[in-house]
Amino acid sequence: FPGGKVDPTDDSYLAAALRETQEETGINPEQVEVLGRIGPSVLSVSGLRVYPYVGFIHPLTLSERQPVASPTDPLPNISLKSLILSPTEVVHAFHKPFAALVDLDIIRPHAFRGFTPYYAVDVTDEATAAGIDDPAPTEADEEGGSPRIGRLEIWGLSGWYLNLFMRTMELYE
């Protein structure tokens, strides 16, 4: 979930999101099919106002893509090997299918900033499968400590926005 401050060169919050995505992951903005903005803007723990966007990342830019043969054909995944991760901003990158995000064995009820319920999603298995030796180097989340120490989870603001997206897709209640 790339993010950061709006720069003076950014024409909009969306332009900032696409620039940050490129800076943090190497994904060309022309590879991103923006689906829209999701949820309300929220202050991060560092005091930045977050304006989240959802997009589909294509393996090729718009000018390089071939038309999809049929509306029922699966969309291609971006290769994780094509990413150029910023070592100061990105710890891990992996695929997580929607089907896995509803698996009760890997989601746990949590409270965003102690009040708003949502699901934290365990992604330790994906990190381990991707060859990440120590997937969860920290011992606490922003609410003051996770009961799942040693596990890597999508939690906090990222987890909360993921939950909003999953609710929009009618995959969470």
Coordinates of C-alpha atoms in Angstrom, one line a residue:
F1 CA 0.0 0.0 0.0
P2 CA 2.2 2.8 -1.2
G3 CA 1.7 6.3 0.1
G4 CA 3.3 9.6 1.1
K5 CA 3.0 13.3 1.0
V6 CA 1.7 15.3 -1.9
D7 CA 4.6 17.1 -3.7
P8 CA 4.3 20.5 -5.3
T9 CA 4.7 18.8 -8.7
D10 CA 1.6 16.6 -8.0
D11 CA -1.6 17.9 -9.7
S12 CA -3.9 16.0 -7.4
Y13 CA -4.1 13.4 -4.7
L14 CA -4.4 10.7 -7.4
A15 CA -1.2 12.0 -9.1
A16 CA 0.6 11.8 -5.7
A17 CA -0.7 8.2 -5.2
L18 CA 0.6 7.2 -8.6
R19 CA 4.0 8.9 -8.1
E20 CA 4.4 7.3 -4.7
T21 CA 3.5 3.9 -6.2
Q22 CA 6.2 4.3 -8.8
E23 CA 8.8 5.6 -6.3
E24 CA 8.1 2.7 -3.8
T25 CA 7.5 -0.2 -6.2
G26 CA 8.8 0.8 -9.7
I27 CA 5.2 0.4 -11.1
N28 CA 4.8 2.8 -14.0
P29 CA 1.6 5.0 -13.5
E30 CA 0.5 3.9 -17.1
Q31 CA 0.3 0.3 -15.8
V32 CA -2.4 1.3 -13.2
E33 CA -6.0 1.2 -14.1
V34 CA -7.5 3.4 -11.4
L35 CA -10.8 2.0 -10.3
G36 CA -11.6 4.9 -7.9
R37 CA -11.2 6.4 -4.5
I38 CA -12.3 4.4 -1.5
G39 CA -13.4 5.4 1.9
P40 CA -13.1 8.6 3.8
S41 CA -9.7 10.3 4.2
V42 CA -8.2 9.5 7.6
L43 CA -5.2 10.9 9.5
S44 CA -2.3 8.5 9.7
V45 CA -0.4 8.0 13.0
S46 CA 2.2 10.3 11.6
G47 CA -0.4 13.0 11.0
L48 CA -0.7 12.8 7.2
R49 CA -4.2 12.9 5.7
V50 CA -4.6 9.7 3.6
Y51 CA -6.7 9.7 0.4
P52 CA -6.8 6.1 -0.7
Y53 CA -7.3 4.9 -4.3
V54 CA -7.9 1.4 -5.7
G55 CA -6.4 0.3 -9.0
F56 CA -5.7 -2.8 -11.0
I57 CA -2.0 -3.1 -11.9
H58 CA -1.4 -4.4 -15.4
P59 CA 1.8 -6.1 -16.4
L60 CA 2.2 -3.7 -19.3
T61 CA 1.5 0.0 -19.9
L62 CA -1.7 1.0 -21.8
S63 CA 0.1 1.4 -25.1
E64 CA 1.7 -2.1 -24.8
R65 CA -1.5 -4.0 -23.8
Q66 CA -3.3 -6.4 -26.1
P67 CA -7.1 -6.3 -26.0
V68 CA -8.7 -9.0 -23.8
A69 CA -10.2 -11.7 -26.1
S70 CA -13.2 -12.3 -23.9
P71 CA -14.8 -10.6 -20.9
T72 CA -14.5 -14.0 -19.1
D73 CA -10.7 -14.3 -19.6
P74 CA -8.7 -13.8 -16.4
L75 CA -6.7 -10.6 -16.1
P76 CA -2.9 -11.2 -16.0
N77 CA -1.0 -10.7 -12.8
I78 CA 2.0 -8.4 -12.6
S79 CA 5.2 -10.4 -11.9
L80 CA 6.6 -9.6 -8.5
K81 CA 10.1 -10.0 -10.1
S82 CA 9.3 -6.9 -12.2
L83 CA 8.9 -4.7 -9.1
I84 CA 11.8 -2.4 -8.0
L85 CA 11.1 -2.0 -4.3
S86 CA 12.5 1.0 -2.4
P87 CA 14.4 -0.6 0.4
T88 CA 13.7 2.3 2.7
E89 CA 10.0 2.2 2.2
V90 CA 8.9 -1.3 1.3
V91 CA 9.6 -4.4 3.4
H92 CA 7.7 -7.1 1.5
A93 CA 5.7 -7.6 -1.7
F94 CA 3.5 -10.6 -2.4
H95 CA 0.2 -11.6 -4.1
K96 CA -2.8 -12.3 -1.9
P97 CA -5.8 -13.6 -3.7
F98 CA -9.3 -12.4 -2.7
A99 CA -10.3 -16.0 -1.9
A100 CA -7.6 -16.0 0.8
L101 CA -8.8 -12.7 2.3
V102 CA -12.0 -14.4 3.4
D103 CA -10.3 -17.5 5.0
L104 CA -11.3 -17.5 8.7
D105 CA -8.0 -19.1 9.6
I106 CA -6.0 -16.0 8.6
I107 CA -8.3 -13.1 9.5
R108 CA -8.9 -12.0 13.0
P109 CA -11.2 -9.3 14.5
H110 CA -9.3 -6.2 15.4
A111 CA -10.2 -2.6 16.3
F112 CA -8.9 0.3 14.2
R113 CA -7.3 2.7 16.7
G114 CA -9.1 0.8 19.4
F115 CA -12.6 1.6 18.3
T116 CA -13.7 0.7 14.7
P117 CA -13.9 -3.1 14.1
Y118 CA -12.2 -4.7 11.1
Y119 CA -10.2 -7.8 10.2
A120 CA -6.4 -8.0 10.4
V121 CA -5.1 -10.4 7.7
D122 CA -2.3 -12.8 8.4
V123 CA 0.1 -12.9 5.4
T124 CA 3.0 -14.7 7.1
D125 CA 2.7 -17.8 4.8
E126 CA 3.0 -15.6 1.7
A127 CA 6.0 -13.9 3.1
T128 CA 7.6 -17.2 4.0
A129 CA 6.8 -18.7 0.6
A130 CA 8.4 -15.6 -1.0
G131 CA 11.7 -16.5 0.8
I132 CA 11.4 -13.8 3.5
D133 CA 13.3 -15.2 6.5
D134 CA 12.0 -12.9 9.2
P135 CA 8.5 -11.8 8.0
A136 CA 7.5 -10.1 11.2
P137 CA 10.4 -8.2 12.8
T138 CA 8.3 -6.0 15.0
E139 CA 6.5 -6.9 18.1
A140 CA 3.7 -4.3 18.3
D141 CA 1.1 -2.7 16.1
E142 CA -0.3 0.8 16.3
E143 CA -2.9 -0.3 18.9
G144 CA -0.1 -1.2 21.3
G145 CA 0.6 -4.9 20.7
S146 CA -0.7 -7.7 18.6
P147 CA -1.6 -11.0 20.2
R148 CA 0.0 -12.7 17.2
I149 CA 3.7 -11.8 17.7
G150 CA 5.9 -13.2 15.1
R151 CA 3.2 -13.1 12.4
L152 CA 3.1 -10.6 9.6
E153 CA -0.3 -9.0 9.2
I154 CA -2.1 -6.4 7.2
W155 CA -3.4 -4.2 10.0
G156 CA -3.9 -0.6 11.1
L157 CA -4.7 1.9 8.4
S158 CA -3.8 -0.5 5.6
G159 CA -6.0 -3.2 7.1
W160 CA -8.8 -0.9 7.7
Y161 CA -8.8 0.4 4.1
L162 CA -8.5 -3.2 2.8
N163 CA -11.6 -4.0 4.8
L164 CA -13.5 -1.1 3.3
F165 CA -12.5 -2.4 -0.1
M166 CA -13.6 -5.9 0.7
R167 CA -17.0 -4.6 2.0
T168 CA -17.4 -2.6 -1.2
M169 CA -16.8 -5.8 -3.1
E170 CA -19.4 -7.4 -0.8
L171 CA -16.8 -10.0 0.4
Y172 CA -17.0 -8.8 4.1
E173 CA -20.1 -7.8 6.0

